[in-house]
Coordinates of C-alpha atoms and ligand atoms in Angstrom, one line a residue:
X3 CA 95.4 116.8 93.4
X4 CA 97.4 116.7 96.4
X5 CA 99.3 119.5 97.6
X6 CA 102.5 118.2 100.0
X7 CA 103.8 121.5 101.5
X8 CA 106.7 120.1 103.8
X9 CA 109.6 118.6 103.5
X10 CA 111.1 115.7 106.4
X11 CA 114.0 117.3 108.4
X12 CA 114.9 116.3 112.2
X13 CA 111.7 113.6 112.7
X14 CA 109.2 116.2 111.3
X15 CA 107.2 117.7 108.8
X16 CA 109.2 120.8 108.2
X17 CA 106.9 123.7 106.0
X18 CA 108.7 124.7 103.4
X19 CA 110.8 128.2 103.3
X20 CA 110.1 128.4 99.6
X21 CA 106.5 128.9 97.9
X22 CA 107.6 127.7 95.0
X23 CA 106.6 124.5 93.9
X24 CA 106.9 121.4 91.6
X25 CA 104.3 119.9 89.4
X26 CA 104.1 115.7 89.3
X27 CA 102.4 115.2 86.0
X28 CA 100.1 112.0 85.5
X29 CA 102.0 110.4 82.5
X30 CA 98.7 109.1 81.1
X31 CA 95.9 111.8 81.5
X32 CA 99.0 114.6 81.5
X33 CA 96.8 116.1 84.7
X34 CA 99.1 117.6 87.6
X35 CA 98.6 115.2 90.4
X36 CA 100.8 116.3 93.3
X37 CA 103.1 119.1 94.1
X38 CA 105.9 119.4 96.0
X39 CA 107.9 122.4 97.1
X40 CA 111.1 123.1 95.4
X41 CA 113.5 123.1 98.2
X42 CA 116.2 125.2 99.0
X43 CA 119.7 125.3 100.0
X44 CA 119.4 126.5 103.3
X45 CA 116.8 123.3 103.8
X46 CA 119.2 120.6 102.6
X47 CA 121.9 121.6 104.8
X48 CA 119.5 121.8 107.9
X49 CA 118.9 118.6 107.0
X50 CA 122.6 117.1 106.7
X51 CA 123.1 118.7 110.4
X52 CA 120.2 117.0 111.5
X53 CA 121.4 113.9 109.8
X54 CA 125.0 114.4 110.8
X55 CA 123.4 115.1 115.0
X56 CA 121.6 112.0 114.9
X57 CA 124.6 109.3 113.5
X58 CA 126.4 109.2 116.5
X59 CA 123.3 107.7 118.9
X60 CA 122.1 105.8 115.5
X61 CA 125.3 104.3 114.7
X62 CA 125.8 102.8 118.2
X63 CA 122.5 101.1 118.8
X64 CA 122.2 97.3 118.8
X65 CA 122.0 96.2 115.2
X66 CA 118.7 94.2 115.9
X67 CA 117.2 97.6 117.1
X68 CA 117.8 99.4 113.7
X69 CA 117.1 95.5 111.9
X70 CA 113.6 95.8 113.9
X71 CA 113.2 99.2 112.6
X72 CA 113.2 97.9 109.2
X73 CA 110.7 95.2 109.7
X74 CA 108.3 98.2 110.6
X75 CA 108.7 99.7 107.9
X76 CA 108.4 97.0 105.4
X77 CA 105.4 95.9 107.4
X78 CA 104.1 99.5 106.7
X79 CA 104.6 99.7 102.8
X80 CA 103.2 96.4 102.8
X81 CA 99.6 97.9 104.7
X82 CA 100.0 100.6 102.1
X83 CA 101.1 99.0 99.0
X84 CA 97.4 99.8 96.8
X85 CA 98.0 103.5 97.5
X86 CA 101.4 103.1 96.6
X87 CA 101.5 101.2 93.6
X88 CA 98.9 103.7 92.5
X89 CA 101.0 106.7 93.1
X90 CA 103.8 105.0 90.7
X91 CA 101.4 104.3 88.1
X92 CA 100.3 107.4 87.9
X93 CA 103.7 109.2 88.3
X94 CA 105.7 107.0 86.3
X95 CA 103.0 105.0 83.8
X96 CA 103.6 101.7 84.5
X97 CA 100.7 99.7 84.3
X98 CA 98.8 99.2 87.7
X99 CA 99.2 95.4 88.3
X100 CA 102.6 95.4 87.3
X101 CA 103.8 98.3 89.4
X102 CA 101.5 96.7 92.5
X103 CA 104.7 93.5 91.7
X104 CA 107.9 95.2 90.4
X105 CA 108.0 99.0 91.9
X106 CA 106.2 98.1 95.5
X107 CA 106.6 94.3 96.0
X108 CA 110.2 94.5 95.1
X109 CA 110.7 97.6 97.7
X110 CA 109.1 95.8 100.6
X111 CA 111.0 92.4 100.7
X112 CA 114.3 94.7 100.0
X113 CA 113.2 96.3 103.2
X114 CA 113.2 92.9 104.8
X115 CA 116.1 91.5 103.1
X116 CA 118.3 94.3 104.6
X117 CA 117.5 94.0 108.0
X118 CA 118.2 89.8 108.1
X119 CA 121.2 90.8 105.8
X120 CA 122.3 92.8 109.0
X121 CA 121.4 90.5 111.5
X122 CA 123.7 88.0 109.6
X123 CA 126.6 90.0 109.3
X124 CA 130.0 89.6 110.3
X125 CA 130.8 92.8 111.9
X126 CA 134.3 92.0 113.8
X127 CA 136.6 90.0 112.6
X128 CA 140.2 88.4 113.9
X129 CA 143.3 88.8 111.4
X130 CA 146.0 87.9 113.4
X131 CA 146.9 90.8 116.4
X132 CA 144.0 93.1 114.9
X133 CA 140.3 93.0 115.1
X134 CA 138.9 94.2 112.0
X135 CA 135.5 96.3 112.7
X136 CA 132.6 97.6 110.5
X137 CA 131.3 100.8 111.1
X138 CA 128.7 102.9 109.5
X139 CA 130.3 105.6 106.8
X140 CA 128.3 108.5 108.4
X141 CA 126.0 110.9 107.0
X142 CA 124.8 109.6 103.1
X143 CA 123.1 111.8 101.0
X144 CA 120.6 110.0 98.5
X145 CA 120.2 111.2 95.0
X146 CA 117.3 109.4 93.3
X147 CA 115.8 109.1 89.5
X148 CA 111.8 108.6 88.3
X149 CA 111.9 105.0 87.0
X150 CA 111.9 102.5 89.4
X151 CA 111.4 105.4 91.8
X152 CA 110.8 103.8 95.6
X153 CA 112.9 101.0 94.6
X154 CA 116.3 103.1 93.5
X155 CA 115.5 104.7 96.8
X156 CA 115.3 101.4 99.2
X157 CA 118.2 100.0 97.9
X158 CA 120.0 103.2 99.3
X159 CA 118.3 103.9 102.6
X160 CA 117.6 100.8 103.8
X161 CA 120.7 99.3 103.6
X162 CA 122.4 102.8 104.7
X163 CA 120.2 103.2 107.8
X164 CA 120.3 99.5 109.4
X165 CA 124.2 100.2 108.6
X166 CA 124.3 103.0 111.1
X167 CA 124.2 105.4 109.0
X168 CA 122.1 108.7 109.2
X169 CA 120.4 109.6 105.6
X170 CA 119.6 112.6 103.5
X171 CA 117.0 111.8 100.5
X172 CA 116.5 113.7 97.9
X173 CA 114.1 112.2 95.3
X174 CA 113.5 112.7 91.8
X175 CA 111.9 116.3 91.2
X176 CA 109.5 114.2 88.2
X177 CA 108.0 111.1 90.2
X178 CA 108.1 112.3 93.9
X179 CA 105.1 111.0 95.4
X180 CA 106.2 107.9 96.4
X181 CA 109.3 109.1 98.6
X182 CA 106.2 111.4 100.4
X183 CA 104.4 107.9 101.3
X184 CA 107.2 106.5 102.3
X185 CA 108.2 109.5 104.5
X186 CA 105.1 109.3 106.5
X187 CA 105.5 105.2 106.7
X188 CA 108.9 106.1 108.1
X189 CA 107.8 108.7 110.3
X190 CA 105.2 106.3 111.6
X191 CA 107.7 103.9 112.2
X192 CA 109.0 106.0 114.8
X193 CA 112.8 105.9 113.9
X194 CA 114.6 108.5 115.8
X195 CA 114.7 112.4 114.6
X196 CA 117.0 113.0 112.0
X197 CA 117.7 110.1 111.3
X198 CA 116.0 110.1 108.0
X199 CA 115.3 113.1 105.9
X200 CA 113.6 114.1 103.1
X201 CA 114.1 117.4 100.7
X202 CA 112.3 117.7 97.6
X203 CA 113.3 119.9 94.8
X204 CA 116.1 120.2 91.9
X205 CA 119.1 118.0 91.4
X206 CA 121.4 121.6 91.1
X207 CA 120.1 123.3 94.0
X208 CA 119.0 120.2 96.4
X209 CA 121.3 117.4 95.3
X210 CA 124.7 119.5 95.0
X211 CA 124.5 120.4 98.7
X212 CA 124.7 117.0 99.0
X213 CA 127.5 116.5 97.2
X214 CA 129.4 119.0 98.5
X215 CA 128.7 119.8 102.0
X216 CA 131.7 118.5 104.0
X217 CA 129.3 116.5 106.8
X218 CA 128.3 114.9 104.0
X219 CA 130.5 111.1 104.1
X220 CA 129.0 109.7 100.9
X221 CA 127.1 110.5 98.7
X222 CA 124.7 107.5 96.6
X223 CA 123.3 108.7 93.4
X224 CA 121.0 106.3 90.8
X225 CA 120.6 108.9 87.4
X226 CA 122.3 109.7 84.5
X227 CA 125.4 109.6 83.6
X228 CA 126.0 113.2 82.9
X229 CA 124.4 114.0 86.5
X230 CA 126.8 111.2 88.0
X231 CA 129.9 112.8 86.5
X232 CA 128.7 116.3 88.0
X233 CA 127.9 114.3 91.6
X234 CA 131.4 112.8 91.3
X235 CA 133.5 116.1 90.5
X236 CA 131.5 117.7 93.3
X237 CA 132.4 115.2 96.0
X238 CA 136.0 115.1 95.5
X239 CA 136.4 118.0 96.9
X240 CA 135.6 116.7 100.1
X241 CA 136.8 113.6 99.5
X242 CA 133.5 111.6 99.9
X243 CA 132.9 108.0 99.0
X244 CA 130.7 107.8 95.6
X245 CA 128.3 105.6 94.9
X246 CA 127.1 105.7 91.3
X247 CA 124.7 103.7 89.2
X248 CA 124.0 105.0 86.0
X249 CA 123.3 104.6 82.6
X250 CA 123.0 101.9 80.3
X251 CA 123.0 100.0 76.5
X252 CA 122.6 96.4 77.4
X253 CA 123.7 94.0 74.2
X254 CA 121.0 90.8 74.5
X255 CA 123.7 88.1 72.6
X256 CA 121.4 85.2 70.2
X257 CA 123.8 83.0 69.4
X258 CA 123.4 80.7 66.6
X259 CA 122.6 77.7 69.1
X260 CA 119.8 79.0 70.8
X261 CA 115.6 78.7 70.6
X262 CA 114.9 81.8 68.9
X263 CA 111.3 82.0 69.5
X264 CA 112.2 82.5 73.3
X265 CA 115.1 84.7 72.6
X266 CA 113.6 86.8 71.0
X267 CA 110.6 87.2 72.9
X268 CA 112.9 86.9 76.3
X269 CA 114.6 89.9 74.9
X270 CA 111.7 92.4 73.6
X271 CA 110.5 91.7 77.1
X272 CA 113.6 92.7 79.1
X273 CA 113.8 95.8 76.5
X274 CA 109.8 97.0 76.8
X275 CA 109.6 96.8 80.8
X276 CA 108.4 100.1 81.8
X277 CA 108.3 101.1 78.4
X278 CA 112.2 100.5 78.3
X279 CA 112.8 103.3 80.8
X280 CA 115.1 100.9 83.1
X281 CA 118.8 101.5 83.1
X282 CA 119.4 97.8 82.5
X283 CA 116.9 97.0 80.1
X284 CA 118.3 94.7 76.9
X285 CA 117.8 97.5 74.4
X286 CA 120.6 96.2 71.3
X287 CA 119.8 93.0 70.1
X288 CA 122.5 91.1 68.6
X289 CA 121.7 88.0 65.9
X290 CA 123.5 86.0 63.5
X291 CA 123.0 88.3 60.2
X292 CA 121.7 84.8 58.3
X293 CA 118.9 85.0 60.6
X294 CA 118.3 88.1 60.5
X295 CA 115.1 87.9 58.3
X296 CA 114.1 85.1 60.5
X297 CA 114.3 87.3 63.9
X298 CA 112.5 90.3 62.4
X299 CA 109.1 87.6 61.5
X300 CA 109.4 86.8 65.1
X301 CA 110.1 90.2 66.7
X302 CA 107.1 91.3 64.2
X303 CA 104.9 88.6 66.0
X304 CA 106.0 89.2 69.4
X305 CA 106.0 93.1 69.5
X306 CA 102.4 93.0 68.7
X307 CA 101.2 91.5 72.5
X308 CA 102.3 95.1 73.9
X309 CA 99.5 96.9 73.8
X310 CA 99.9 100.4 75.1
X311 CA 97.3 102.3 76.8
X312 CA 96.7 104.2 80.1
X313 CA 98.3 102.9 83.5
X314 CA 95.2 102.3 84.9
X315 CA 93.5 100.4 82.3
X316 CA 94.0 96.6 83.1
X317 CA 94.5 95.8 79.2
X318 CA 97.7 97.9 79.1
X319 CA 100.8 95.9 78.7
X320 CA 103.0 99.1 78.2
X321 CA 102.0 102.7 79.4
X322 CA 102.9 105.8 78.6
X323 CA 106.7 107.7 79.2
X324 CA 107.3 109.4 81.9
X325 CA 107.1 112.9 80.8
X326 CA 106.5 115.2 77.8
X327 CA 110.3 115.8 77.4
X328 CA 111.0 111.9 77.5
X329 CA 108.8 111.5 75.1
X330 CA 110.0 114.2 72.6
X331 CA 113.7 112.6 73.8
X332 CA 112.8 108.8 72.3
X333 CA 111.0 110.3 69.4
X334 CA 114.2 111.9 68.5
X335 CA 116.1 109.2 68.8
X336 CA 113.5 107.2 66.3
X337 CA 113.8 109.7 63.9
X338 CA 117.6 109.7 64.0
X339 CA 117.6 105.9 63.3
X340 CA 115.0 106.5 60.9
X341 CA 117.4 109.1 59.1
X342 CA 120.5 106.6 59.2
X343 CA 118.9 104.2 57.6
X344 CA 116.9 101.8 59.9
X345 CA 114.8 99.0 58.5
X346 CA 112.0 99.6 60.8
X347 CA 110.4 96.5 61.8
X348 CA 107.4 98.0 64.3
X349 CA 106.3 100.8 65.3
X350 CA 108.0 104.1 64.6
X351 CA 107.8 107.9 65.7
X352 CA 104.0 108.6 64.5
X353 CA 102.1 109.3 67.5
X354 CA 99.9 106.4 68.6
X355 CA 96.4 107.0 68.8
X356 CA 95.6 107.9 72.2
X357 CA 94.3 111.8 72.9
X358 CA 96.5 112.0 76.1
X359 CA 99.4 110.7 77.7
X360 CA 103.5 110.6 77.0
X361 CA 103.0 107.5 74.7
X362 CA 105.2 106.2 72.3
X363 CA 104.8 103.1 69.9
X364 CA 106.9 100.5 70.7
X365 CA 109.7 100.1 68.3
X366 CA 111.9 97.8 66.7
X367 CA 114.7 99.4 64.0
X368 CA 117.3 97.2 62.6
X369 CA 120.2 98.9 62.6
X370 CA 124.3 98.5 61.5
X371 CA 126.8 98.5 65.0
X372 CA 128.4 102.3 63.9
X373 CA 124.4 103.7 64.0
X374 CA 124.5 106.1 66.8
X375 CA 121.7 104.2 68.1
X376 CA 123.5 101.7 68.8
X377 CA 125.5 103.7 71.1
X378 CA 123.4 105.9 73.0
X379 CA 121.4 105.3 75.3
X380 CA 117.3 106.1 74.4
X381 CA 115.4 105.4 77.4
X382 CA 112.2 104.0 75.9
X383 CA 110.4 101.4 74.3
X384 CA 113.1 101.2 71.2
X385 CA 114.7 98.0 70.6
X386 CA 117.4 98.0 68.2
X387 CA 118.9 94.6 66.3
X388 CA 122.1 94.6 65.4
X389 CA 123.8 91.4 62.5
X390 CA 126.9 90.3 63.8
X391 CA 129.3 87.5 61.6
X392 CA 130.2 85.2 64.5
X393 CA 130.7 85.5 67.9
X394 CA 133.9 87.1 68.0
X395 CA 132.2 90.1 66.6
X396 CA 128.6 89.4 68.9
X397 CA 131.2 90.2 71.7
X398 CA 133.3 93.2 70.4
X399 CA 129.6 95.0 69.5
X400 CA 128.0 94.2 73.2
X401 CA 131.5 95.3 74.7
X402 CA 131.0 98.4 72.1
X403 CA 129.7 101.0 74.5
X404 CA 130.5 103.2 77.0
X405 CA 128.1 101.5 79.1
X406 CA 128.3 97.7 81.4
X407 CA 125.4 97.7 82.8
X408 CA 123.6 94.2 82.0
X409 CA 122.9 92.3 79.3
X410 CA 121.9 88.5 78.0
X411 CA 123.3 85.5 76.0
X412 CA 120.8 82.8 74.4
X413 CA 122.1 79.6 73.9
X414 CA 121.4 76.0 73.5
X415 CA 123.2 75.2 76.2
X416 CA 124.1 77.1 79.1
X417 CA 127.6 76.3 79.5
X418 CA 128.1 78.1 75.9
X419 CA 126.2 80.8 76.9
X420 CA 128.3 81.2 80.2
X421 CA 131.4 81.4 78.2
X422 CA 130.6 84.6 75.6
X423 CA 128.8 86.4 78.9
X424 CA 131.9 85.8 80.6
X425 CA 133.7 88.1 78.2
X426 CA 130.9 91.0 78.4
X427 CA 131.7 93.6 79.8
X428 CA 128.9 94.4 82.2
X429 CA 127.6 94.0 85.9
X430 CA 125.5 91.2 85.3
X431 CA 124.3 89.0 82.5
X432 CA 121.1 86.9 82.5
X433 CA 121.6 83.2 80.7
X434 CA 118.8 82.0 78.9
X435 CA 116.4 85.0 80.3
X436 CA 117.6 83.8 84.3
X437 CA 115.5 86.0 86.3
X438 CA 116.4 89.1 88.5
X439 CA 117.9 87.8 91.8
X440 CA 117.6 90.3 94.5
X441 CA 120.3 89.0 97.0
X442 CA 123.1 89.1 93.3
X443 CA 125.1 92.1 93.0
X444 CA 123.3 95.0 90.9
X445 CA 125.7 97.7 89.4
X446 CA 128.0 98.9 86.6
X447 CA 131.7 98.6 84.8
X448 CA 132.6 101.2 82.8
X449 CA 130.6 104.3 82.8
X450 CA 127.7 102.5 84.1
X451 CA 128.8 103.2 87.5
X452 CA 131.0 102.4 90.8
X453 CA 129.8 100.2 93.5
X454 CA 126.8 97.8 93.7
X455 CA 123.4 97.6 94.9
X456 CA 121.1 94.4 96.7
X457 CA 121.7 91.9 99.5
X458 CA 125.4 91.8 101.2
X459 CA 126.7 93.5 98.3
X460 CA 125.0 96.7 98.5
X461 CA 124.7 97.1 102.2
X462 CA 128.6 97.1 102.5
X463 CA 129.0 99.8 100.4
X464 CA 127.8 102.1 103.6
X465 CA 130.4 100.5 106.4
X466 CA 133.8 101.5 106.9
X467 CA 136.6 99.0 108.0
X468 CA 138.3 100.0 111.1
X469 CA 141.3 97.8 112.1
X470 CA 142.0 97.6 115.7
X471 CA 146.0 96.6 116.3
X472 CA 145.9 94.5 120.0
X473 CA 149.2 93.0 121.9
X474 CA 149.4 89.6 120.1
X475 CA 149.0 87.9 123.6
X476 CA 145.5 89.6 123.8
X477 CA 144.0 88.1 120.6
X478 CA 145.2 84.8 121.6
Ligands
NAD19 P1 118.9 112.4 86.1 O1 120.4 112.2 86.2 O2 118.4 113.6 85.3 O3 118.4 112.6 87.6 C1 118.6 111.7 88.6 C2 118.6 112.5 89.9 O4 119.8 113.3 90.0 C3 117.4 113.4 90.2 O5 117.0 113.3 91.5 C4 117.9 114.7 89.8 O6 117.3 115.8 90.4 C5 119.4 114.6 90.3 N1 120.3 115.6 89.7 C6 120.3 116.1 88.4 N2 121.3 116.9 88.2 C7 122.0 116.9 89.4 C8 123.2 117.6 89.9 N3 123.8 118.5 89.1 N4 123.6 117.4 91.1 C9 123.0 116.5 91.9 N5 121.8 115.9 91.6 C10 121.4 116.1 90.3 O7 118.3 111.0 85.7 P2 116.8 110.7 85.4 O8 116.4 111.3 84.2 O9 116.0 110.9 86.7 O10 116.9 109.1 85.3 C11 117.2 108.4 84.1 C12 118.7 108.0 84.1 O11 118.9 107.2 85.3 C13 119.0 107.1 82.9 O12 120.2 107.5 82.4 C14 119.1 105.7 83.6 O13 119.9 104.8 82.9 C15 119.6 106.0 84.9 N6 119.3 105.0 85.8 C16 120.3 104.1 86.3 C17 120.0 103.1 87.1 C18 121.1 102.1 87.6 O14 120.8 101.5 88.6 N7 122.2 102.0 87.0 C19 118.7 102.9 87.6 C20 117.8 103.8 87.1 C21 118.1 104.8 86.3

């Protein structure tokens, strides 16, 4: 077990002020692996001033100095990626190979990506007598969740700090460990004190100073949406910029036209990564209703390949939940399904035979579009199908939710498919299973969020525009 006592504040290991501490659960052996101190108040805000004393000589360096400091780091998460991708398995319970690819490979090139993203930039720009100038926001606090843990972070900090901006992390309480490793491959980078910072501990003690403290500028949060809505209230008050990504219920559209063998499969594997805890995950699936019976042999077929087992264990194709309360979360949500009716077509909420570990079968329940599973957002390996008449209604069910997260539409032919995702609702929508594209805007409509993530996109959300109105004979 490893015992971090410290948190990062102004370039160093600061020892905690409380001896309190947080336990980081192994999600397949239920062992405590790590603990971190529960931090304080009075340790966030030391670490906003130290954040908010450092912007000013941050902010004003040459961009290719921060840009290089970047490079550093994602040469260092790439010298410690085993250990890392470890740490996430273990935290979080996504199989080992596949957290090695998605939760550190995916981090490191971000790292990379941001500082060329920089380096390209158009920071000043002539509109007629004015030069239009970027600037950093300021001081961004950084409120994390446990799923894709180090790369909900990265896509805050890195762009923020090669911005100019000074940053304030403060990681999920559950799957910590990561954020710890990539402190010290920060710290070892040598960036300048204060610039980054790091305070475990609670969303309501930890993550409201952030919120609310006034040298504070904005404030980036990745979690629920319940959390979010708390974040948001909170920072009006000071008037701070929000960034929110949050929740989701992403609607995966077969349409009538399309090769349902793939479909379907494309779409039970964009449900079950990380045992469907990812806030875009395709979690409603939405078929012709005379195929139904047709979908449900093939989703029968398909579900089978996901074996579950312990992170570790190479065979796994899905691990275990994050925690003991997410598990006894999803389970509730099967069972509700179960009592509304569901035709359950795999799995279901008997425990799986495994001694240890948060696991949950994976599940498929075909449901009716009023279920309240169709609505609500279950954060595990549950895939629900939904009937739908034609395509009028395959749209009015995927726009159903409060959610606008992602989503998919499977078609014969692209072009159709392009024109029903066109009409969802949602920040992105893959055609034909179209893979993840790191440099395409990641984010929300509705109450999945404000603001965007990846590439251009999400480092713009930390500048300011500053217009600066010249004599017209100057601009010349
Ligand atoms: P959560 O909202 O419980 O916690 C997220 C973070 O917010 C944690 O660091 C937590 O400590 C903090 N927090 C909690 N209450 C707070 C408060 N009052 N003030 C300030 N901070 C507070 O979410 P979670 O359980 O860690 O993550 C799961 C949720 O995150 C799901 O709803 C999922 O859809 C969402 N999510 C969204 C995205 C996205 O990009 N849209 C990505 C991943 C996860």
């Amino acid at each position: 077990m490893t015992i971090y006592p410290a948190h990062y504040i102004n370039g160093q290991w600061a020892k905690a002020q409380s001896a309190e501490t947080l336990p980081v659960h192994d999600s397949s052996t239920e062992e405590v692996m790590a603990t971190v101190p529960a931090g304080t108040a009075q340790e966030a805000e030391r670490a906003v001033l130290a954040a908010r004393a450092a912007f000013e000589g941050w902010s004003t360096l040459p961009v290719e100095t921060r840009a290089a400091y970047l490079d550093k780091v994602a040469a260092g998460l790439k010298a410690r990626s085993d250990e890392m991708a470890m740490a996430i398995a273990r935290e979080v319970g996504m199989p080992l190979k596949m957290a090695k690819t998605v939760q550190v490979g995916g981090p490191t090139w971000h790292w990379g990506n941001f500082a060329k993203v920089a380096r390209n930039f158009e920071w000043e720009k002539k509109v007629g007598n004015s030069l239009v100038v970027r600037e950093a926001i300021g001081v961004v606090g950084c409120i994390t969740p446990w799923n894709f843990p180090l790369s909900q972070i990265t896509l805050k900090i890195a762009p923020a700090l090669v911005a100019g901006c000074t940053v304030v992390l403060k990681p999920s309480e559950i799957a910590p460990v990561n954020a710890m490793i990539l402190a010290e491959i920060i710290h070892e980078a040598g960036l300048p004190p204060g610039v980054f910072n790091l305070v475990n501990g609670m969303g309501p003690v930890v993550g409201e100073v952030l919120a609310t403290h006034a040298e504070v500028d904005m404030v980036s949060f990745t979690g629920s949406t319940r959390a979010g809505k708390r974040v948001s209230e909170l920072a009006s008050q000071s008037v701070k910029r929000v960034a929110l990504e949050l929740g989701g219920k992403s609607a995966s559209v077969i349409l009538a036209d399309a090769d349902f063998e793939a479909a379907v499969k494309g779409t039970i594997s964009a449900c079950m990564l990380n045992s469907g805890q990812t806030c875009s995950a395709h979690t409603r699936m939405l078929v012709p209703a005379s195929r139904y019976d047709e979908v449900k042999a093939l989703a029968k077929i398909a579900i089978a390949k996901f074996s579950i087992g312990p992170s570790l264990d190479e065979t796994s194709r899905l691990g275990p939940l994050v925690s003991a309360n997410q598990r006894e979360r999803v389970l509730g949500f099967i069972r509700t399904g179960i009592a509304e009716g569901a035709d359950v077509i795999a799995g279901g909420a008997d425990a799986p035979a495994m001694d240890k570990g948060y696991f949950v079968q994976p599940t498929i329940l075909g449901i009716k579009s009023t279920d309240t599973l169709a609505r609500e957002e279950i954060f595990g390996p549950v895939l629900v199908v939904i009937p739908y008449k034609d395509e009028e209604e395959a749209v009015a069910i995927a726009n159903s939710t409060i959610y606008g997260l992602g989503g998919g539409v499977w078609s014969g032919s692209d072009e159709h498919a392009m024109k029903v995702a066109r009409r969802i609702r949602t920040g992105q929508v893959d055609i034909n299973g179209g893979p993840f594209n790191g440099n395409a805007p990641f984010g929300g409509y509705k109450q999945s969020g404000n603001g965007r993530e990846n590439g251009v996109y999400g480092f713009e959300e930390f500048l300011e525009f500053k217009s600066l109105q010249l004599q017209p004979a100057a601009v010349a």
